Short mmCIF file of C-alpha atoms in Angstrom, two decimals:
data_model
loop_
_atom_site.label_atom_id
_atom_site.label_comp_id
_atom_site.label_asym_id
_atom_site.label_seq_id
_atom_site.Cartn_x
_atom_site.Cartn_y
_atom_site.Cartn_z
CA MET A 256 32.78 101.88 45.26
CA LEU A 257 35.98 100.35 44.01
CA THR A 258 36.56 96.66 44.76
CA LEU A 259 40.13 95.37 44.98
CA SER A 260 41.05 91.70 45.23
CA GLY A 261 44.00 90.13 47.04
CA GLY A 262 45.65 89.82 43.62
CA ASP A 263 45.15 93.54 42.90
CA ILE A 264 46.85 94.34 46.22
CA ALA A 265 49.75 91.93 45.61
CA ALA A 266 50.31 93.56 42.20
CA MET A 267 50.69 97.08 43.66
CA ASP A 268 54.08 98.80 43.65
CA SER A 269 55.58 98.21 47.11
CA ARG A 270 55.53 101.88 48.25
CA TYR A 271 52.00 102.38 46.93
CA ARG A 272 50.91 99.20 48.72
CA ALA A 273 52.57 100.29 51.99
CA ALA A 274 50.70 103.63 51.87
CA PHE A 275 47.41 101.93 50.98
CA ILE A 276 47.51 99.08 53.50
CA ASN A 277 48.62 101.39 56.31
CA GLY A 278 45.35 103.30 55.87
CA LEU A 279 43.06 100.28 56.15
CA SER A 280 43.28 99.95 59.94
CA GLY A 281 41.76 103.41 60.32
CA LEU A 282 42.62 106.28 62.64
CA ARG A 283 45.59 105.56 64.83
CA PRO A 284 47.03 107.28 67.90
CA ALA A 285 50.16 109.48 67.63
CA GLN A 286 52.62 108.94 70.43
CA LEU A 287 56.30 109.31 71.23
CA ILE A 288 58.04 106.45 72.99
CA GLY A 289 60.85 107.49 75.31
CA THR A 290 63.58 105.06 76.34
CA VAL A 291 67.11 105.13 77.71
CA GLY A 292 69.96 102.89 76.59
CA ALA A 293 72.27 100.88 78.81
CA ASP A 294 74.80 103.68 78.07
CA GLY A 295 72.40 106.30 79.49
CA GLU A 296 71.56 107.91 76.15
CA HIS A 297 67.94 108.96 75.64
CA ASN A 298 65.96 107.77 72.63
CA LEU A 299 62.65 109.14 71.37
CA ALA A 300 60.63 107.69 68.49
CA ILE A 301 57.17 108.33 67.06
CA PHE A 302 54.80 105.35 67.00
CA ASN A 303 51.27 104.99 65.64
CA SER A 304 50.74 101.44 66.86
CA VAL A 305 50.03 101.75 70.59
CA CYS A 306 46.97 99.71 71.55
CA HIS A 307 44.89 98.88 74.60
CA VAL A 308 45.45 95.33 75.87
CA GLY A 309 43.59 95.39 79.19
CA ALA A 310 42.48 97.55 82.11
CA HIS A 311 43.19 95.23 85.05
CA PRO A 312 46.12 94.81 85.14
CA PRO A 313 46.59 97.99 83.09
CA LEU A 314 48.38 96.84 79.92
CA LEU A 315 49.30 98.59 76.68
CA GLY A 316 50.75 97.03 73.53
CA ILE A 317 52.98 98.29 70.71
CA ILE A 318 53.42 96.62 67.34
CA SER A 319 56.93 97.22 66.04
CA ARG A 320 58.52 96.34 62.73
CA PRO A 321 61.87 94.56 62.63
CA ASN A 322 65.01 96.42 61.54
CA SER A 323 63.33 99.80 61.49
CA VAL A 324 64.31 103.12 62.99
CA SER A 325 62.41 101.96 66.04
CA ARG A 326 64.96 99.20 66.63
CA HIS A 327 66.71 101.34 69.29
CA THR A 328 63.41 101.59 71.12
CA LEU A 329 63.05 97.81 71.29
CA GLU A 330 66.69 97.30 72.30
CA ASN A 331 66.37 99.85 75.09
CA ILE A 332 63.09 98.40 76.37
CA THR A 333 64.71 94.97 76.56
CA ALA A 334 67.88 96.35 78.21
CA THR A 335 66.25 98.55 80.86
CA GLY A 336 62.77 97.03 81.24
CA CYS A 337 60.95 100.36 81.03
CA TYR A 338 59.65 102.99 78.59
CA THR A 339 57.27 105.92 78.38
CA ILE A 340 54.38 106.60 75.97
CA ASN A 341 53.70 110.32 75.42
CA HIS A 342 50.66 111.67 73.56
CA VAL A 343 51.46 114.05 70.71
CA THR A 344 49.57 117.34 70.21
CA GLU A 345 49.31 119.71 67.26
CA ALA A 346 51.74 122.07 69.05
CA PHE A 347 54.70 119.70 68.55
CA PHE A 348 53.62 117.20 65.89
CA LYS A 349 56.37 118.28 63.45
CA ALA A 350 59.08 117.69 66.04
CA ALA A 351 57.42 114.36 66.84
CA HIS A 352 57.36 113.35 63.17
CA GLN A 353 61.01 114.39 62.79
CA THR A 354 62.06 111.77 65.41
CA SER A 355 61.56 109.16 62.67
CA ALA A 356 64.78 110.33 60.98
CA ARG A 357 67.88 108.25 61.70
CA TYR A 358 69.82 110.24 64.31
CA ASP A 359 73.02 109.13 66.02
CA GLY A 360 72.48 110.96 69.32
CA SER A 361 69.37 111.76 71.39
CA GLU A 362 66.30 112.70 69.37
CA PHE A 363 65.22 115.03 72.20
CA ASP A 364 68.11 117.37 71.36
CA ALA A 365 67.85 116.81 67.61
CA VAL A 366 64.18 117.79 67.32
CA GLY A 367 63.93 120.21 70.26
CA LEU A 368 61.77 118.39 72.78
CA THR A 369 62.34 118.31 76.55
CA ALA A 370 63.17 115.16 78.51
CA ILE A 371 61.97 115.03 82.10
CA LYS A 372 62.41 112.42 84.76
CA GLY A 373 59.68 110.51 86.59
CA SER A 374 60.06 107.43 88.75
CA LEU A 375 61.50 105.36 85.86
CA SER A 376 64.87 105.67 84.14
CA ALA A 377 63.13 106.22 80.78
CA PRO A 378 62.46 109.91 80.03
CA TYR A 379 59.07 111.58 79.67
CA VAL A 380 58.34 114.31 77.10
CA ALA A 381 57.65 117.52 79.05
CA GLU A 382 55.53 118.96 76.21
CA SER A 383 53.04 116.06 76.34
CA PRO A 384 49.68 116.46 78.18
CA LEU A 385 49.44 112.72 78.87
CA SER A 386 52.44 110.49 79.51
CA ILE A 387 52.47 106.90 80.65
CA GLY A 388 55.33 105.07 82.33
CA LEU A 389 55.47 101.34 81.63
CA GLN A 390 57.30 98.30 82.87
CA HIS A 391 58.02 95.80 80.09
CA LYS A 392 56.16 92.51 80.64
CA GLN A 393 56.44 90.47 77.44
CA THR A 394 57.48 90.62 73.79
CA ILE A 395 55.68 88.28 71.40
CA ASP A 396 57.46 87.67 68.10
CA LEU A 397 54.91 87.39 65.30
CA ASP A 398 56.36 84.71 63.04
CA ILE A 399 53.82 85.53 60.36
CA ASN A 400 55.77 88.64 59.31
CA GLY A 401 58.65 89.15 61.73
CA THR A 402 57.07 92.02 63.71
CA HIS A 403 57.09 92.25 67.49
CA PHE A 404 54.16 92.77 69.84
CA VAL A 405 55.49 94.46 72.99
CA ILE A 406 53.30 94.44 76.11
CA GLY A 407 53.92 96.65 79.13
CA GLU A 408 52.18 97.40 82.41
CA VAL A 409 51.26 100.97 83.32
CA VAL A 410 53.16 101.94 86.48
CA GLU A 411 52.88 105.75 86.31
CA VAL A 412 50.65 108.31 84.58
CA ARG A 413 51.29 112.06 84.21
CA VAL A 414 48.13 113.78 83.00
CA GLN A 415 46.72 117.28 82.63
CA GLU A 416 44.43 117.67 85.66
CA ASP A 417 41.28 118.87 83.89
CA ALA A 418 41.31 115.95 81.41
CA ILE A 419 39.62 113.35 83.61
CA ALA A 420 35.81 113.18 83.74
CA GLU A 421 33.93 112.24 86.92
CA ASP A 422 33.68 108.63 85.79
CA GLY A 423 37.40 108.29 85.01
CA ALA A 424 37.22 108.82 81.22
CA ILE A 425 40.00 110.90 79.67
CA ASP A 426 38.88 113.62 77.25
CA LEU A 427 41.44 113.23 74.47
CA HIS A 428 40.12 116.31 72.68
CA ARG A 429 40.59 118.50 75.74
CA ILE A 430 44.25 117.51 76.06
CA GLY A 431 44.79 117.98 72.31
CA SER A 432 45.78 114.39 71.54
CA ILE A 433 46.01 113.91 67.77
CA SER A 434 45.58 110.99 65.38
CA VAL A 435 47.48 109.61 62.39
CA GLY A 436 46.06 108.06 59.23
CA GLY A 437 48.39 105.76 57.33
CA LEU A 438 52.06 106.65 57.63
CA ASP A 439 52.11 110.44 57.58
CA HIS A 440 48.69 112.11 57.70
CA TYR A 441 48.03 113.91 60.99
CA TYR A 442 44.49 114.74 62.11
CA ARG A 443 42.99 116.78 64.94
CA VAL A 444 39.73 115.61 66.49
CA SER A 445 36.52 117.20 67.69
CA SER A 446 33.85 115.57 69.82
CA ILE A 447 30.75 113.96 68.32
CA ALA A 448 29.31 112.50 71.54
CA ARG A 449 29.84 110.15 74.46
CA MET A 450 27.26 107.36 74.27
CA SER A 451 25.69 105.32 77.06
CA TYR A 452 26.21 101.58 77.52
CA ALA A 453 24.06 99.85 74.88
CA LYS A 454 21.20 97.53 75.88
CA PRO A 455 18.82 95.74 73.51
CA ASP A 456 15.57 97.42 74.51
CA LYS A 457 16.74 100.82 75.69
CA PRO A 458 17.43 103.90 73.54
CA LEU A 459 20.99 105.22 73.70
CA GLU A 460 21.64 108.40 75.66
CA ARG A 461 24.43 110.94 75.44
CA LEU A 462 26.72 110.90 78.47
CA ASP A 463 28.28 114.27 77.68
CA SER A 464 26.55 117.63 77.90
CA GLY A 465 26.32 117.88 74.14
CA ASP A 466 28.35 121.06 73.78
CA MET B 56 49.98 117.90 85.85
CA LEU B 57 48.63 115.13 88.03
CA THR B 58 50.94 112.16 88.69
CA LEU B 59 49.39 108.77 89.45
CA SER B 60 51.35 105.74 90.62
CA GLY B 61 50.65 102.09 89.91
CA GLY B 62 49.22 101.90 93.43
CA ASP B 63 46.85 104.82 92.75
CA ILE B 64 45.59 102.99 89.66
CA ALA B 65 45.18 99.67 91.48
CA ALA B 66 43.14 101.47 94.17
CA MET B 67 40.63 102.91 91.66
CA ASP B 68 37.05 101.62 91.58
CA SER B 69 36.93 99.00 88.79
CA ARG B 70 34.56 100.93 86.47
CA TYR B 71 36.47 104.18 87.00
CA ARG B 72 39.73 102.34 86.26
CA ALA B 73 38.30 100.74 83.10
CA ALA B 74 37.24 104.16 81.79
CA PHE B 75 40.59 105.73 82.72
CA ILE B 76 42.90 103.01 81.38
CA ASN B 77 40.92 102.70 78.14
CA GLY B 78 41.79 106.33 77.40
CA LEU B 79 45.55 105.95 77.84
CA SER B 80 46.20 104.29 74.48
CA GLY B 81 44.89 107.40 72.71
CA LEU B 82 42.62 107.78 69.71
CA ARG B 83 41.37 104.47 68.36
CA PRO B 84 39.61 103.51 65.15
CA ALA B 85 35.85 102.78 65.10
CA GLN B 86 34.91 99.75 63.04
CA LEU B 87 32.21 97.14 62.73
CA ILE B 88 33.26 93.53 62.35
CA GLY B 89 30.92 91.40 60.26
CA THR B 90 30.86 87.62 60.53
CA VAL B 91 28.56 84.72 59.76
CA GLY B 92 27.97 81.71 61.98
CA ALA B 93 28.09 78.06 60.96
CA ASP B 94 24.26 78.31 61.05
CA GLY B 95 24.32 81.12 58.47
CA GLU B 96 23.26 83.88 60.89
CA HIS B 97 25.00 87.24 60.47
CA ASN B 98 26.75 88.92 63.37
CA LEU B 99 27.93 92.53 63.59
CA ALA B 100 29.93 94.03 66.46
CA ILE B 101 31.68 97.34 67.06
CA PHE B 102 35.41 97.16 67.79
CA ASN B 103 37.92 99.87 68.64
CA SER B 104 40.97 97.61 68.66
CA VAL B 105 41.80 97.02 64.99
CA CYS B 106 45.51 97.56 64.35
CA HIS B 107 48.00 97.45 61.48
CA VAL B 108 50.28 94.39 61.62
CA GLY B 109 52.03 94.58 58.24
CA ALA B 110 51.72 95.71 54.62
CA HIS B 111 53.29 92.76 52.79
CA PRO B 112 51.57 90.41 53.30
CA PRO B 113 48.69 92.76 54.19
CA LEU B 114 47.78 91.90 57.79
CA LEU B 115 45.42 93.45 60.33
CA GLY B 116 45.03 92.54 64.00
CA ILE B 117 42.19 92.75 66.51
CA ILE B 118 42.52 92.56 70.27
CA SER B 119 39.48 90.92 71.80
CA ARG B 120 38.47 90.40 75.38
CA PRO B 121 37.38 86.97 76.59
CA ASN B 122 33.74 86.32 77.46
CA SER B 123 32.53 89.60 76.09
CA VAL B 124 29.74 90.47 73.69
CA SER B 125 32.33 90.04 70.96
CA ARG B 126 32.55 86.31 71.74
CA HIS B 127 30.25 85.53 68.81
CA THR B 128 32.65 87.37 66.52
CA LEU B 129 35.56 85.19 67.63
CA GLU B 130 33.53 81.98 67.41
CA ASN B 131 32.37 82.83 63.88
CA ILE B 132 35.89 83.77 62.72
CA THR B 133 37.18 80.43 63.96
CA ALA B 134 34.26 78.52 62.44
CA THR B 135 34.24 80.13 58.98
CA GLY B 136 37.79 81.49 58.63
CA CYS B 137 36.70 84.91 57.41
CA TYR B 138 35.40 88.29 58.57
CA THR B 139 34.97 91.88 57.42
CA ILE B 140 36.17 95.15 58.99
CA ASN B 141 33.95 98.13 58.12
CA HIS B 142 34.86 101.75 58.92
CA VAL B 143 32.21 103.68 60.87
CA THR B 144 31.14 107.22 59.92
CA GLU B 145 29.22 109.90 61.81
CA ALA B 146 26.14 109.06 59.68
CA PHE B 147 25.67 105.68 61.40
CA PHE B 148 27.77 105.78 64.57
CA LYS B 149 24.74 105.38 66.86
CA ALA B 150 23.65 102.21 65.07
CA ALA B 151 27.27 101.02 65.22
CA HIS B 152 27.46 101.68 68.98
CA GLN B 153 24.13 99.92 69.50
CA THR B 154 25.61 96.65 68.12
CA SER B 155 27.41 96.29 71.48
CA ALA B 156 24.07 95.36 73.12
CA ARG B 157 23.45 91.63 73.63
CA TYR B 158 21.10 90.61 70.83
CA ASP B 159 19.89 87.09 70.09
CA GLY B 160 19.50 87.48 66.31
CA SER B 161 21.40 89.45 63.66
CA GLU B 162 22.60 92.89 64.76
CA PHE B 163 22.13 94.14 61.18
CA ASP B 164 18.35 93.86 61.57
CA ALA B 165 18.35 94.98 65.20
CA VAL B 166 20.19 98.27 64.58
CA GLY B 167 19.10 98.95 60.99
CA LEU B 168 22.28 98.45 58.96
CA THR B 169 22.47 96.70 55.59
CA ALA B 170 24.40 93.48 54.96
CA ILE B 171 25.86 93.02 51.49
CA LYS B 172 27.79 90.14 50.01
CA GLY B 173 31.30 90.22 48.56
CA SER B 174 33.51 87.29 47.70
CA LEU B 175 33.52 85.98 51.30
CA SER B 176 30.70 84.41 53.27
CA ALA B 177 31.04 87.13 55.94
CA PRO B 178 28.81 90.17 55.26
CA TYR B 179 29.95 93.72 54.54
CA VAL B 180 28.17 96.81 55.88
CA ALA B 181 26.69 98.63 52.85
CA GLU B 182 26.73 102.00 54.66
CA SER B 183 30.53 101.88 55.18
CA PRO B 184 32.86 103.85 52.83
CA LEU B 185 35.76 101.44 53.45
CA SER B 186 35.31 97.72 54.06
CA ILE B 187 37.97 95.06 54.25
CA GLY B 188 37.50 91.33 53.75
CA LEU B 189 39.91 89.14 55.69
CA GLN B 190 40.95 85.54 55.87
CA HIS B 191 41.79 84.42 59.41
CA LYS B 192 45.48 83.48 59.77
CA GLN B 193 46.23 83.13 63.46
CA THR B 194 44.88 83.73 66.97
CA ILE B 195 47.41 84.34 69.72
CA ASP B 196 46.10 83.87 73.25
CA LEU B 197 47.65 86.44 75.56
CA ASP B 198 48.19 84.52 78.79
CA ILE B 199 48.99 87.74 80.62
CA ASN B 200 45.28 88.69 80.82
CA GLY B 201 43.28 86.15 78.81
CA THR B 202 42.67 88.37 75.77
CA HIS B 203 43.07 87.19 72.18
CA PHE B 204 45.09 88.78 69.38
CA VAL B 205 43.45 87.80 66.09
CA ILE B 206 45.45 88.25 62.88
CA GLY B 207 43.91 88.16 59.40
CA GLU B 208 45.10 88.72 55.85
CA VAL B 209 43.38 91.28 53.63
CA VAL B 210 41.84 89.48 50.65
CA GLU B 211 39.34 92.11 49.44
CA VAL B 212 38.84 95.87 49.85
CA ARG B 213 35.72 97.90 48.99
CA VAL B 214 36.53 101.60 49.05
CA GLN B 215 35.00 104.90 47.99
CA GLU B 216 36.78 105.71 44.71
CA ASP B 217 37.89 109.27 45.47
CA ALA B 218 39.54 108.28 48.77
CA ILE B 219 42.86 107.08 47.39
CA ALA B 220 45.67 109.60 46.75
CA GLU B 221 48.11 109.22 43.84
CA ASP B 222 50.65 107.53 46.11
CA GLY B 223 48.17 104.99 47.49
CA ALA B 224 47.37 106.75 50.79
CA ILE B 225 43.74 106.65 51.93
CA ASP B 226 42.24 109.95 53.07
CA LEU B 227 40.33 108.88 56.16
CA HIS B 228 38.82 112.34 56.57
CA ARG B 229 37.41 112.33 53.05
CA ILE B 230 35.60 109.04 53.64
CA GLY B 231 34.33 110.24 57.03
CA SER B 232 36.06 107.57 59.12
CA ILE B 233 35.67 108.39 62.82
CA SER B 234 37.65 107.71 65.97
CA VAL B 235 36.85 106.55 69.50
CA GLY B 236 38.46 107.65 72.75
CA GLY B 237 38.17 105.25 75.65
CA LEU B 238 35.02 103.13 75.62
CA ASP B 239 32.33 105.46 74.37
CA HIS B 240 33.57 108.88 73.19
CA TYR B 241 33.25 109.33 69.41
CA TYR B 242 35.32 111.93 67.57
CA ARG B 243 35.34 113.28 63.99
CA VAL B 244 38.67 114.30 62.48
CA SER B 245 39.98 117.12 60.34
CA SER B 246 43.29 117.25 58.53
CA ILE B 247 46.37 118.94 60.03
CA ALA B 248 48.87 117.92 57.33
CA ARG B 249 50.58 115.07 55.53
CA MET B 250 54.31 115.20 56.27
CA SER B 251 57.25 114.07 54.15
CA TYR B 252 59.56 111.19 55.10
CA ALA B 253 61.89 112.54 57.81
CA LYS B 254 65.65 112.75 57.25
CA PRO B 255 68.22 114.11 59.72
CA ASP B 256 69.46 117.09 57.70
CA LYS B 257 66.44 117.99 55.62
CA PRO B 258 63.48 120.16 56.65
CA LEU B 259 60.09 118.44 56.59
CA GLU B 260 57.70 119.30 53.77
CA ARG B 261 53.94 119.03 53.51
CA LEU B 262 52.81 116.36 51.08
CA ASP B 263 49.25 117.65 50.87
CA SER B 264 48.11 120.87 49.28
CA GLY B 265 47.55 122.50 52.65
CA ASP B 266 43.87 123.27 52.19
#
């Protein structure tokens, strides 16, 4: 094992440090956020910082850097009050990654993905097996480093029908949802097991069939 | 595709809804958080809500529910100002999951994991290939649902030596870091590709060797 101190990290070259630190938080989700501007133009941007905030009310968060390519996403969310989160699969991960380039017009056209309309003005990605429509609730500015924590409430879900287990759980492997490590490493997943609720004096059981 | 409205979600049975909504945010990291109480007793708890907040300064966040099993973790972080985040692998994921049971004493002893000491008072998990020591910086209470967003600065990293690429990126597959979907579904990962920085008029390239 290698041990690095805070001083070792501070002394890293800034690009090396960005790559290193971005890996520490572990496996992240890969999603495209769809928005529409006040001028009606669609925007689509890849994010790896969507997080669960709560189930009731159903809330999701996004952590967004200041002055990044994702700035249009934040501006549009503030202007229109809505956005969509669309899971990325291996079938279109290159197009999804390409949305991080600085385009003038709609990224849907630029990278070859299909915008479709739900009940919100923000567009969904037709190629995605799981898309979530959100209403913006709150943006918390993190003074510690100038990032923004954006919280929205789930108001619509489009999901592949066979993805939901009897108890409500979504099988992310079945829909082909992928993961990102650090800034640019994409991973596919395979199931290890679903585990039962843990109690002190009871052995764990598998909830899935084990196949 | 199945389309669910906000009303459909609100009408779900509460356990079904918890399982469903916890899947929407996509693949999450699986980590154990190690802390020590003011009385010197170790605590270890599994979390799937660690997120990247920034690289410079190096900051990680945790989203924690109120009044949950993880309450001891929050109390200890506040009391001692430090904690560790330890990546979980398939070799000890059952022990990691079992930490979510309500134990009176140290979860290390209860589930059979090994506490080791670094430069902080909070314990590391010896079995983990990537452990991060953090100093608590800030806790933001999210009034919207009573959860807490805990931000810490990375002050120490213990990592398997062969995990770091030339450019600083950490290969999460090589160290065996695993992912969680929803509340209880564990996944292993395999590499799809590392992709180059995207530019509008340049084709993407693979940064990895493609094996």
